Coordinates of C-alpha atoms in Angstrom, one line a residue:
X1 CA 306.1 45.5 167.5
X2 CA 305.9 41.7 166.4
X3 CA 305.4 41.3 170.5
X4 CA 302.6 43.9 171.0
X5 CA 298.7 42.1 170.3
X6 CA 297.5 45.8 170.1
X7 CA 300.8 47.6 167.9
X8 CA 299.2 50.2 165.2
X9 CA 300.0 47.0 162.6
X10 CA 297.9 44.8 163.8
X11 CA 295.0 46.9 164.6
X12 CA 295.2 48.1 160.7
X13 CA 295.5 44.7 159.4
X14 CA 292.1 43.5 161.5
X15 CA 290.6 47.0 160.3
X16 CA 291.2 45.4 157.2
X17 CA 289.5 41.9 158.2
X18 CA 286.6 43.5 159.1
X19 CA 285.9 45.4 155.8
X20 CA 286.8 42.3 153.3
X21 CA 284.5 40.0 155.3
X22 CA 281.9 42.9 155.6
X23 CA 282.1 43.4 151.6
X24 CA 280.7 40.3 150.3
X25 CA 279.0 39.5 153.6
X26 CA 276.4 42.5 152.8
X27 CA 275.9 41.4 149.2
X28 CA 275.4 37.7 150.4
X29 CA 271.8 37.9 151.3
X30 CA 270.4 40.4 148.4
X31 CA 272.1 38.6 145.5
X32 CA 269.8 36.4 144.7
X33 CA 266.8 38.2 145.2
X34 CA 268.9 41.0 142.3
X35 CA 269.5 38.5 140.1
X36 CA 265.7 37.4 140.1
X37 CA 264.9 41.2 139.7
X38 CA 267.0 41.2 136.4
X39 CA 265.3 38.3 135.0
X40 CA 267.2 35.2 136.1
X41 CA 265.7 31.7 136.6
X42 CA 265.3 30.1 139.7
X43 CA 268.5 27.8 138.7
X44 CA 270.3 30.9 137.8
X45 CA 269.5 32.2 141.2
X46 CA 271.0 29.3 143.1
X47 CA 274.1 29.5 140.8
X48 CA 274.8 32.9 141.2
X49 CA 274.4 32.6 145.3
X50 CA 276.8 29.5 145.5
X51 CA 279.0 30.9 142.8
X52 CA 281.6 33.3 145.0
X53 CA 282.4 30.1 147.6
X54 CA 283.0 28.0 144.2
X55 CA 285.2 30.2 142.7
X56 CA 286.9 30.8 146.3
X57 CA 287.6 27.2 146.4
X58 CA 289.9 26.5 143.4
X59 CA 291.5 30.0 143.7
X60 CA 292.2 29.4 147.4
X61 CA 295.4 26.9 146.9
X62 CA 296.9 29.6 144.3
X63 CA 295.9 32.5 146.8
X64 CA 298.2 30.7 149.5
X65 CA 301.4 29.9 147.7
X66 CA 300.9 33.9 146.5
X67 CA 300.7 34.5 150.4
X68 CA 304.3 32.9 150.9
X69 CA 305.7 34.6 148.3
X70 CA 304.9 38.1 147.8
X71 CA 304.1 40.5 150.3
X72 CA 300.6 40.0 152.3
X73 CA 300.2 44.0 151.2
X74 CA 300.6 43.3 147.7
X75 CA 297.9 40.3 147.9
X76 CA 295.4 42.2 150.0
X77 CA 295.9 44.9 147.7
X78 CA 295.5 43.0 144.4
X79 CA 291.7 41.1 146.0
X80 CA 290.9 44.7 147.2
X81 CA 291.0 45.4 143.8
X82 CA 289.4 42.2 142.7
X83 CA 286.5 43.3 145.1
X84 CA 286.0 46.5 143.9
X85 CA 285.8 45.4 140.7
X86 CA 282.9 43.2 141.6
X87 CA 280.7 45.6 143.7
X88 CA 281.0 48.0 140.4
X89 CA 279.4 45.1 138.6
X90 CA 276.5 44.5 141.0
X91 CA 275.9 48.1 141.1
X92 CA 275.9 49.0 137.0
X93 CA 274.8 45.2 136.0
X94 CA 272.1 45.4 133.2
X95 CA 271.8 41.5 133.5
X96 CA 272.4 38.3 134.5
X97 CA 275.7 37.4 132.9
X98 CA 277.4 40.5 134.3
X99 CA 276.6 39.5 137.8
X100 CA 277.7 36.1 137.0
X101 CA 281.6 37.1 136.1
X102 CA 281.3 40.0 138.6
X103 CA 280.8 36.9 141.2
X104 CA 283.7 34.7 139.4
X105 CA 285.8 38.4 140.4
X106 CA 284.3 38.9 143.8
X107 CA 285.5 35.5 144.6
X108 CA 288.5 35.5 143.4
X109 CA 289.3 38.7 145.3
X110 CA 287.9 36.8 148.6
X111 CA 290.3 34.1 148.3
X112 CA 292.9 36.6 148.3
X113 CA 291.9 38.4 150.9
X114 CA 290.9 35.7 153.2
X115 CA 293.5 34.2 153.0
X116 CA 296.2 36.8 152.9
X117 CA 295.2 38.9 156.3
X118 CA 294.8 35.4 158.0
X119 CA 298.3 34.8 157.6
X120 CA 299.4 38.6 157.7
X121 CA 297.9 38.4 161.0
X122 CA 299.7 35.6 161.9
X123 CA 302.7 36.0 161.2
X124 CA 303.0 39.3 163.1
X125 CA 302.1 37.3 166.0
X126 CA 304.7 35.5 168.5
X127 CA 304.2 31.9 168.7
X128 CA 302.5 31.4 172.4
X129 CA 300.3 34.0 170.9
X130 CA 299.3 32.4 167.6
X131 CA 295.6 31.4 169.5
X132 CA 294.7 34.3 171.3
X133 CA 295.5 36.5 168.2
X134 CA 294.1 34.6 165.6
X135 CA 290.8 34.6 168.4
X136 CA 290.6 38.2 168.2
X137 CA 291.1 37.8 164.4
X138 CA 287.8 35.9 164.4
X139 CA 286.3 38.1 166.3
X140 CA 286.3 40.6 163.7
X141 CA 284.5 38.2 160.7
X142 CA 281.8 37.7 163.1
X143 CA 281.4 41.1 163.8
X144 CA 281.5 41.6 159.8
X145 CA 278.8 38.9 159.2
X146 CA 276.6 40.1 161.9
X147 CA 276.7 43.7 161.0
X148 CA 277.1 43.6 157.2
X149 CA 274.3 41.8 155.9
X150 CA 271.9 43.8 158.3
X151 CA 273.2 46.9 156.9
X152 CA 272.7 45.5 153.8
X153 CA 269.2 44.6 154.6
X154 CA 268.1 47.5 156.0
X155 CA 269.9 49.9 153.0
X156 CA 268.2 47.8 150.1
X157 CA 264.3 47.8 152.0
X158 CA 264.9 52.0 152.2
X159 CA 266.6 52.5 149.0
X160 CA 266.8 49.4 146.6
X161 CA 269.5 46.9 145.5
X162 CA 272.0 49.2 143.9
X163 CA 272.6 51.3 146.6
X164 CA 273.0 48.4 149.3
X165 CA 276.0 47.2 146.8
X166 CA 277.2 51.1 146.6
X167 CA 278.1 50.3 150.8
X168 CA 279.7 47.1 149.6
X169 CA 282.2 49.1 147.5
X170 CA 283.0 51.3 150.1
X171 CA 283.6 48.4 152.2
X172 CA 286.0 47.0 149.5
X173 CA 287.8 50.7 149.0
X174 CA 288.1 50.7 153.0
X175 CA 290.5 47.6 152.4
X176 CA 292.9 49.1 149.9
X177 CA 292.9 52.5 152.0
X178 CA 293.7 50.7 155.5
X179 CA 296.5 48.9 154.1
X180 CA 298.7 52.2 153.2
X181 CA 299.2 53.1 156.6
X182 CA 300.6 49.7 157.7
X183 CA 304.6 49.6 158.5
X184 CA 305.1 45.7 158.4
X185 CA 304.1 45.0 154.5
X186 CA 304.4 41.5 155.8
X187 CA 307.0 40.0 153.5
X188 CA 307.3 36.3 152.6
X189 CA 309.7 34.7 154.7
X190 CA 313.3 34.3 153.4
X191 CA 315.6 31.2 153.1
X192 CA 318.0 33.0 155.4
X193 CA 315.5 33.1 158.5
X194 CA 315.0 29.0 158.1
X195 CA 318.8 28.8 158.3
X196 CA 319.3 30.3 160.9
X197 CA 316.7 28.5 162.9
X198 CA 317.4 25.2 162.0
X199 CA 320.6 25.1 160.1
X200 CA 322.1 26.4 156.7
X201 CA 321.1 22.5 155.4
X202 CA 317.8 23.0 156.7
X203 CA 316.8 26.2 155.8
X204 CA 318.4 25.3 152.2
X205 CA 315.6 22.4 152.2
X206 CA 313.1 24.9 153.4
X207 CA 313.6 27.3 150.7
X208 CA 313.9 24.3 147.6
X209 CA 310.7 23.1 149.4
X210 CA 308.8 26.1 149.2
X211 CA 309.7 26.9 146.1
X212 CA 307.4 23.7 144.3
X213 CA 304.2 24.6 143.8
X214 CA 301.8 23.1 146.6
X215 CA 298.3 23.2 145.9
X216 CA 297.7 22.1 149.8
X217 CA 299.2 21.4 153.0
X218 CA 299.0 17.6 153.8
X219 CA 300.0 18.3 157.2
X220 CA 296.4 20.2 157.8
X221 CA 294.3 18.3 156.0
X222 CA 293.1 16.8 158.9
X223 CA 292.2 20.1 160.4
X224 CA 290.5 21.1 157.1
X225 CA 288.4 18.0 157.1
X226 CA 287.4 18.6 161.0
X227 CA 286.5 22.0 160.3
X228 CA 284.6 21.1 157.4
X229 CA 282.4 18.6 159.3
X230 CA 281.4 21.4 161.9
X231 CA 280.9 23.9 159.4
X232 CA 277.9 21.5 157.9
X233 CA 275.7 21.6 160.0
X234 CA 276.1 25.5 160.9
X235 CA 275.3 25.7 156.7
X236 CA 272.4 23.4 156.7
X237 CA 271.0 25.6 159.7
X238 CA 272.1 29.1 157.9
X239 CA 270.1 27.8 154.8
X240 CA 266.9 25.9 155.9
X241 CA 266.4 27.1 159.6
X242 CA 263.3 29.5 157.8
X243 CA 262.0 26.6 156.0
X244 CA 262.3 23.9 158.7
X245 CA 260.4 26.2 161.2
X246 CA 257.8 27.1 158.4
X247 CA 257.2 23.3 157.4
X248 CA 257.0 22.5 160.9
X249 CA 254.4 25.1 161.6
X250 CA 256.8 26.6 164.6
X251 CA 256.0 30.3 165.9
X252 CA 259.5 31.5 166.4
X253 CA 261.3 34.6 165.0
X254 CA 263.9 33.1 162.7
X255 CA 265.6 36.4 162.4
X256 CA 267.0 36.4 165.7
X257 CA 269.0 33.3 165.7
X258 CA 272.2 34.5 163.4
X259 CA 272.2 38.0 165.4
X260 CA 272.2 36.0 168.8
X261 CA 274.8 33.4 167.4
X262 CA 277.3 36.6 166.4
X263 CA 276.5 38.1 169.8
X264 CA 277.4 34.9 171.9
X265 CA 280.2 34.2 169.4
X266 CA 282.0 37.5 170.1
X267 CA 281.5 37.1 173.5
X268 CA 283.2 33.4 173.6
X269 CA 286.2 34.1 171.7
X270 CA 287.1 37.4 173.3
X271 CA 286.5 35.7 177.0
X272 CA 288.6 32.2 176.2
X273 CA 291.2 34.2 173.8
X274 CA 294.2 33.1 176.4
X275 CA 292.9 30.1 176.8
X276 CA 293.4 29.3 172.8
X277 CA 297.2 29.2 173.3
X278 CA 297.2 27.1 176.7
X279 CA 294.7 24.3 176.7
X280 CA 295.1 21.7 173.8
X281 CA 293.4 20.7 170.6
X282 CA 291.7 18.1 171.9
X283 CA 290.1 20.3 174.7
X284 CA 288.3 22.4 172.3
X285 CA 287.3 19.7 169.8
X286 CA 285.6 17.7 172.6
X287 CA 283.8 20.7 174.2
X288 CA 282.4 22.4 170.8
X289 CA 281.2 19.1 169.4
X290 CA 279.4 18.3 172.4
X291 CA 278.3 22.4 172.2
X292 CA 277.0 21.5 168.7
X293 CA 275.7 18.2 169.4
X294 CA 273.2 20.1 172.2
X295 CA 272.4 23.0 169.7
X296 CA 271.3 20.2 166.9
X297 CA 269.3 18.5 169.4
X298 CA 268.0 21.8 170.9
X299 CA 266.7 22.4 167.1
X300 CA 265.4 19.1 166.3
X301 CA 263.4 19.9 169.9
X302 CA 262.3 23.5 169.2
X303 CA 259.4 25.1 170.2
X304 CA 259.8 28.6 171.0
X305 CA 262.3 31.4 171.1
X306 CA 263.9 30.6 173.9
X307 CA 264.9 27.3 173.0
X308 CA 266.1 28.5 169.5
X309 CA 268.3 31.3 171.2
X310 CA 269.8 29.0 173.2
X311 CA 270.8 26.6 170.5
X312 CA 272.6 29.4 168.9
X313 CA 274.8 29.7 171.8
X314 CA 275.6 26.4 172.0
X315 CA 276.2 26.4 167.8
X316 CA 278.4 29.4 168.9
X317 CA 280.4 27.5 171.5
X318 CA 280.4 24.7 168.5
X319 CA 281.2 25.8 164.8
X320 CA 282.1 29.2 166.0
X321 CA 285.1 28.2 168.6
X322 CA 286.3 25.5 166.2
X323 CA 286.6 28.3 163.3
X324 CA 289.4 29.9 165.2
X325 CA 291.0 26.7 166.9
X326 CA 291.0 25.3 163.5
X327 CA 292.8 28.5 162.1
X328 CA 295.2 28.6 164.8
X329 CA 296.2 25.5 164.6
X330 CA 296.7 24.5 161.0
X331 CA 299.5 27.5 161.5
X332 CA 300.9 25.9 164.0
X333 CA 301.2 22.7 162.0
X334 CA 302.6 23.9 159.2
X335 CA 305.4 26.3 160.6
X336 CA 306.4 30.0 159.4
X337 CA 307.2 29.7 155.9
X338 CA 304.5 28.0 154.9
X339 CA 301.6 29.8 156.9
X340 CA 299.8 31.2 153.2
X341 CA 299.6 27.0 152.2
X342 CA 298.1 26.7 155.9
X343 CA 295.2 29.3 155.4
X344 CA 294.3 28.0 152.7
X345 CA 293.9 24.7 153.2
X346 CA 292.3 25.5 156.1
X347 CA 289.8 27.7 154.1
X348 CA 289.0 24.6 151.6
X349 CA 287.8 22.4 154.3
X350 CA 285.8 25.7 155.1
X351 CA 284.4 26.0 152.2
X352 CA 283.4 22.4 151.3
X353 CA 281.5 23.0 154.7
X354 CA 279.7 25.8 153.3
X355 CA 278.8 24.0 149.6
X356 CA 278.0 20.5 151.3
X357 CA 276.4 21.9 154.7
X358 CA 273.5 23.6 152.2
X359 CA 273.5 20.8 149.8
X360 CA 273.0 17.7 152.2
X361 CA 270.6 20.0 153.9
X362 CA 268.4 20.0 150.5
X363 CA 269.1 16.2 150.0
X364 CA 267.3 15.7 154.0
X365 CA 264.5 18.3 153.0
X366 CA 263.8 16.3 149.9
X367 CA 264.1 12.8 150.5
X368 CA 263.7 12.7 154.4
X369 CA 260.9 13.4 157.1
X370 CA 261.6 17.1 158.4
X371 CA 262.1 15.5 162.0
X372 CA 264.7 14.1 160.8
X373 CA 266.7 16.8 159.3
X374 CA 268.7 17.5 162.6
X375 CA 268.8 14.0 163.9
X376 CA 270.8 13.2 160.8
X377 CA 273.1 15.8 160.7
X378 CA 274.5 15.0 164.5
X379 CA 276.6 12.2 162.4
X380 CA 278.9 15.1 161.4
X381 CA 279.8 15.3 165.2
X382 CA 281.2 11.8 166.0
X383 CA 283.3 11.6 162.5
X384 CA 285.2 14.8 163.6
X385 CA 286.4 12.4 166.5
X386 CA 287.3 9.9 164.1
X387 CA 289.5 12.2 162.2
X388 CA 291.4 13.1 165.0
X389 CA 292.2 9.6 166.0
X390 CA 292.8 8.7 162.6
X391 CA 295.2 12.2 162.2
X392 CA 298.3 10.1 164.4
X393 CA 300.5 11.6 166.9
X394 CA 301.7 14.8 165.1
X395 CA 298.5 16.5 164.9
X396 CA 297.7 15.7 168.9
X397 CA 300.8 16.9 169.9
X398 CA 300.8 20.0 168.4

């Protein structure tokens, strides 16, 4: 089964994927707007939107020791629930401060989730297929965010907020009723299996190791800042691309790009998915930042649709095709019994992408000429590089 990219487990478990990423990815794009509807400030508005990531990233380094510990079905289970709990507050909220603490839930339950089918995934996955599984893994959160928050759209024009965030909480209840059919409950790694890969002294080293408390992986924290550098520019773009075309006075239809960037995205990763486990780190990192280093320029050019769509393929072949290599790799790096730590620490460089990339974006908007908003950003680019080099001969040769 553990052999098998397609067994009845693994299918479930990226079921799963889908409908956690789907969940709050839905909900993403109206929450705001609901809040401002219930009588929230404009600061309150920005709070509540960024507030899920926050929360995400401080729970994230208890999610993944949890993920080495307990089962993965036990975890998924207990952010299902988490989730639930949150749509139930967006639908029955009567104000702001319940949508506040049903965001403090909702990330919470995202951490768990996030990070617990990444490494479920993974660790039903043989080695020389960590890349090409953890591709198709991907695959599913962009089909998530490129469906969801349409849905989402769509539902709340027709019928209103409250009934967009009903289709969230099925989303979440999809989750927790997924998971009872899987076989492999994905239990955490036993002292025993260390031994007897690398000797009784070893795996007794292991299992005294894994039992401290590690709040991250040191090993990936090169990947987590490399990741975190391509996912800033990607955020700027998902947050300012409407005003940047608006302030420059462009005539292009914004709401194409993110559709077309999903598209091209899926497309990628499920064409180069063998190539993830055979061609090395360095191959990818070179070829997406030079793919994101033509899609910023592409933007800083842009002029009509054509040249917009084509930047998002070339974003896609950048932040897109890191995402996974990034994933794939920091498991890699930090071996089997320590795969939960791995996530995430992988997902905190992720998400200090997603809080910066906006927030830098709104520091160029403010205090910079809007020609240079993309100019700027291409720094991000050329510092990946120098974390690699910096990273030393472990990383590289993994």
């Amino acid at each position: 089964m553990r052999r098998n990219l397609y067994s009845k487990d693994i299918m479930l478990v990226l079921a799963a994927t889908f409908f956690y990423m789907a969940s709050p990815m839905l909900v993403t794009p109206l929450i705001t707007g609901f809040t401002e509807s219930i009588g929230a400030s404009a600061a309150l508005m920005g709070l509540v939107g960024g507030l899920m990531n926050l929360v995400s990233l401080f729970c994230r380094p208890i999610a993944g020791n949890l993920a080495d510990r307990i089962s993965k079905y036990k975890l998924s289970f207990i952010g299902a629930v988490f989730m639930t709990a949150a749509c139930v507050g967006y639908i029955f909220a009567p104000n702001e401060v319940v949508v506040i603490i049903a965001r403090i839930i909702n990330g919470f339950g995202f951490a768990c989730c996030s990070v617990c089918m990444a490494t479920w995934m993974s660790n039903m996955l043989p080695k020389e297929k960590i890349g090409s599984g953890m591709g198709v893994y991907g695959t599913m959160n962009a089909l998530a965010m490129a469906v969801a928050p349409a849905i989402g759209v769509s539902a709340y024009q027709a019928f209103g907020y409250r009934v967009s965030f009903v289709i969230a909480l099925v989303f979440s209840l999809a989750i927790i009723v997924v998971i009872q059919f899987t076989g492999d409950k994905g239990e955490p790694e036993t002292e025993n299996a260390d031994a007897g890969e690398n000797g009784s002294d070893a795996g007794d080293a292991a299992g005294r190791q894994r039992r401290k408390l590690e709040l991250i992986d040191v090993k990936v924290i090169p990947i987590a800042l490399i990741i975190m550098l391509f996912a800033i520019p990607y955020c700027a773009t998902q947050s300012f691309l409407v005003t940047y075309a608006e302030v420059r006075g462009l005539h292009v239809s914004v709401s194409l790009f993110f559709p077309a960037y999903a598209a091209v995205l899926i497309v990628l990763r499920l064409s180069l998915r063998n190539l993830f486990d055979k061609l090395p780190f360095r191959i990818f990192l070179l070829s997406s930042a030079l793919s994101e280093l033509l899609a910023i320029l592409l933007l800083t050019i842009m002029k009509n649709n054509a040249v917009m769509l084509l930047a998002s393929c070339f974003l896609a072949g950048g932040y897109g095709i890191m995402s996974s290599v990034c994933q794939s790799t920091a498991i890699l790096l930090a071996g089997r019994e320590k795969r939960g730590l791995a996530n995430s620490t992988y997902y905190i460089g992720l998400d200090l992408g997603m809080t910066l990339g906006p927030m830098i974006g709104g520091a160029l908007y403010g205090w910079l000429d809007i020609g240079w908003f993309y100019p700027v950003l291409m720094v991000t680019m050329p510092l990946a590089g120098v974390v690699y080099i910096v990273a030393g001969r472990r990383m590289r040769k993994k």
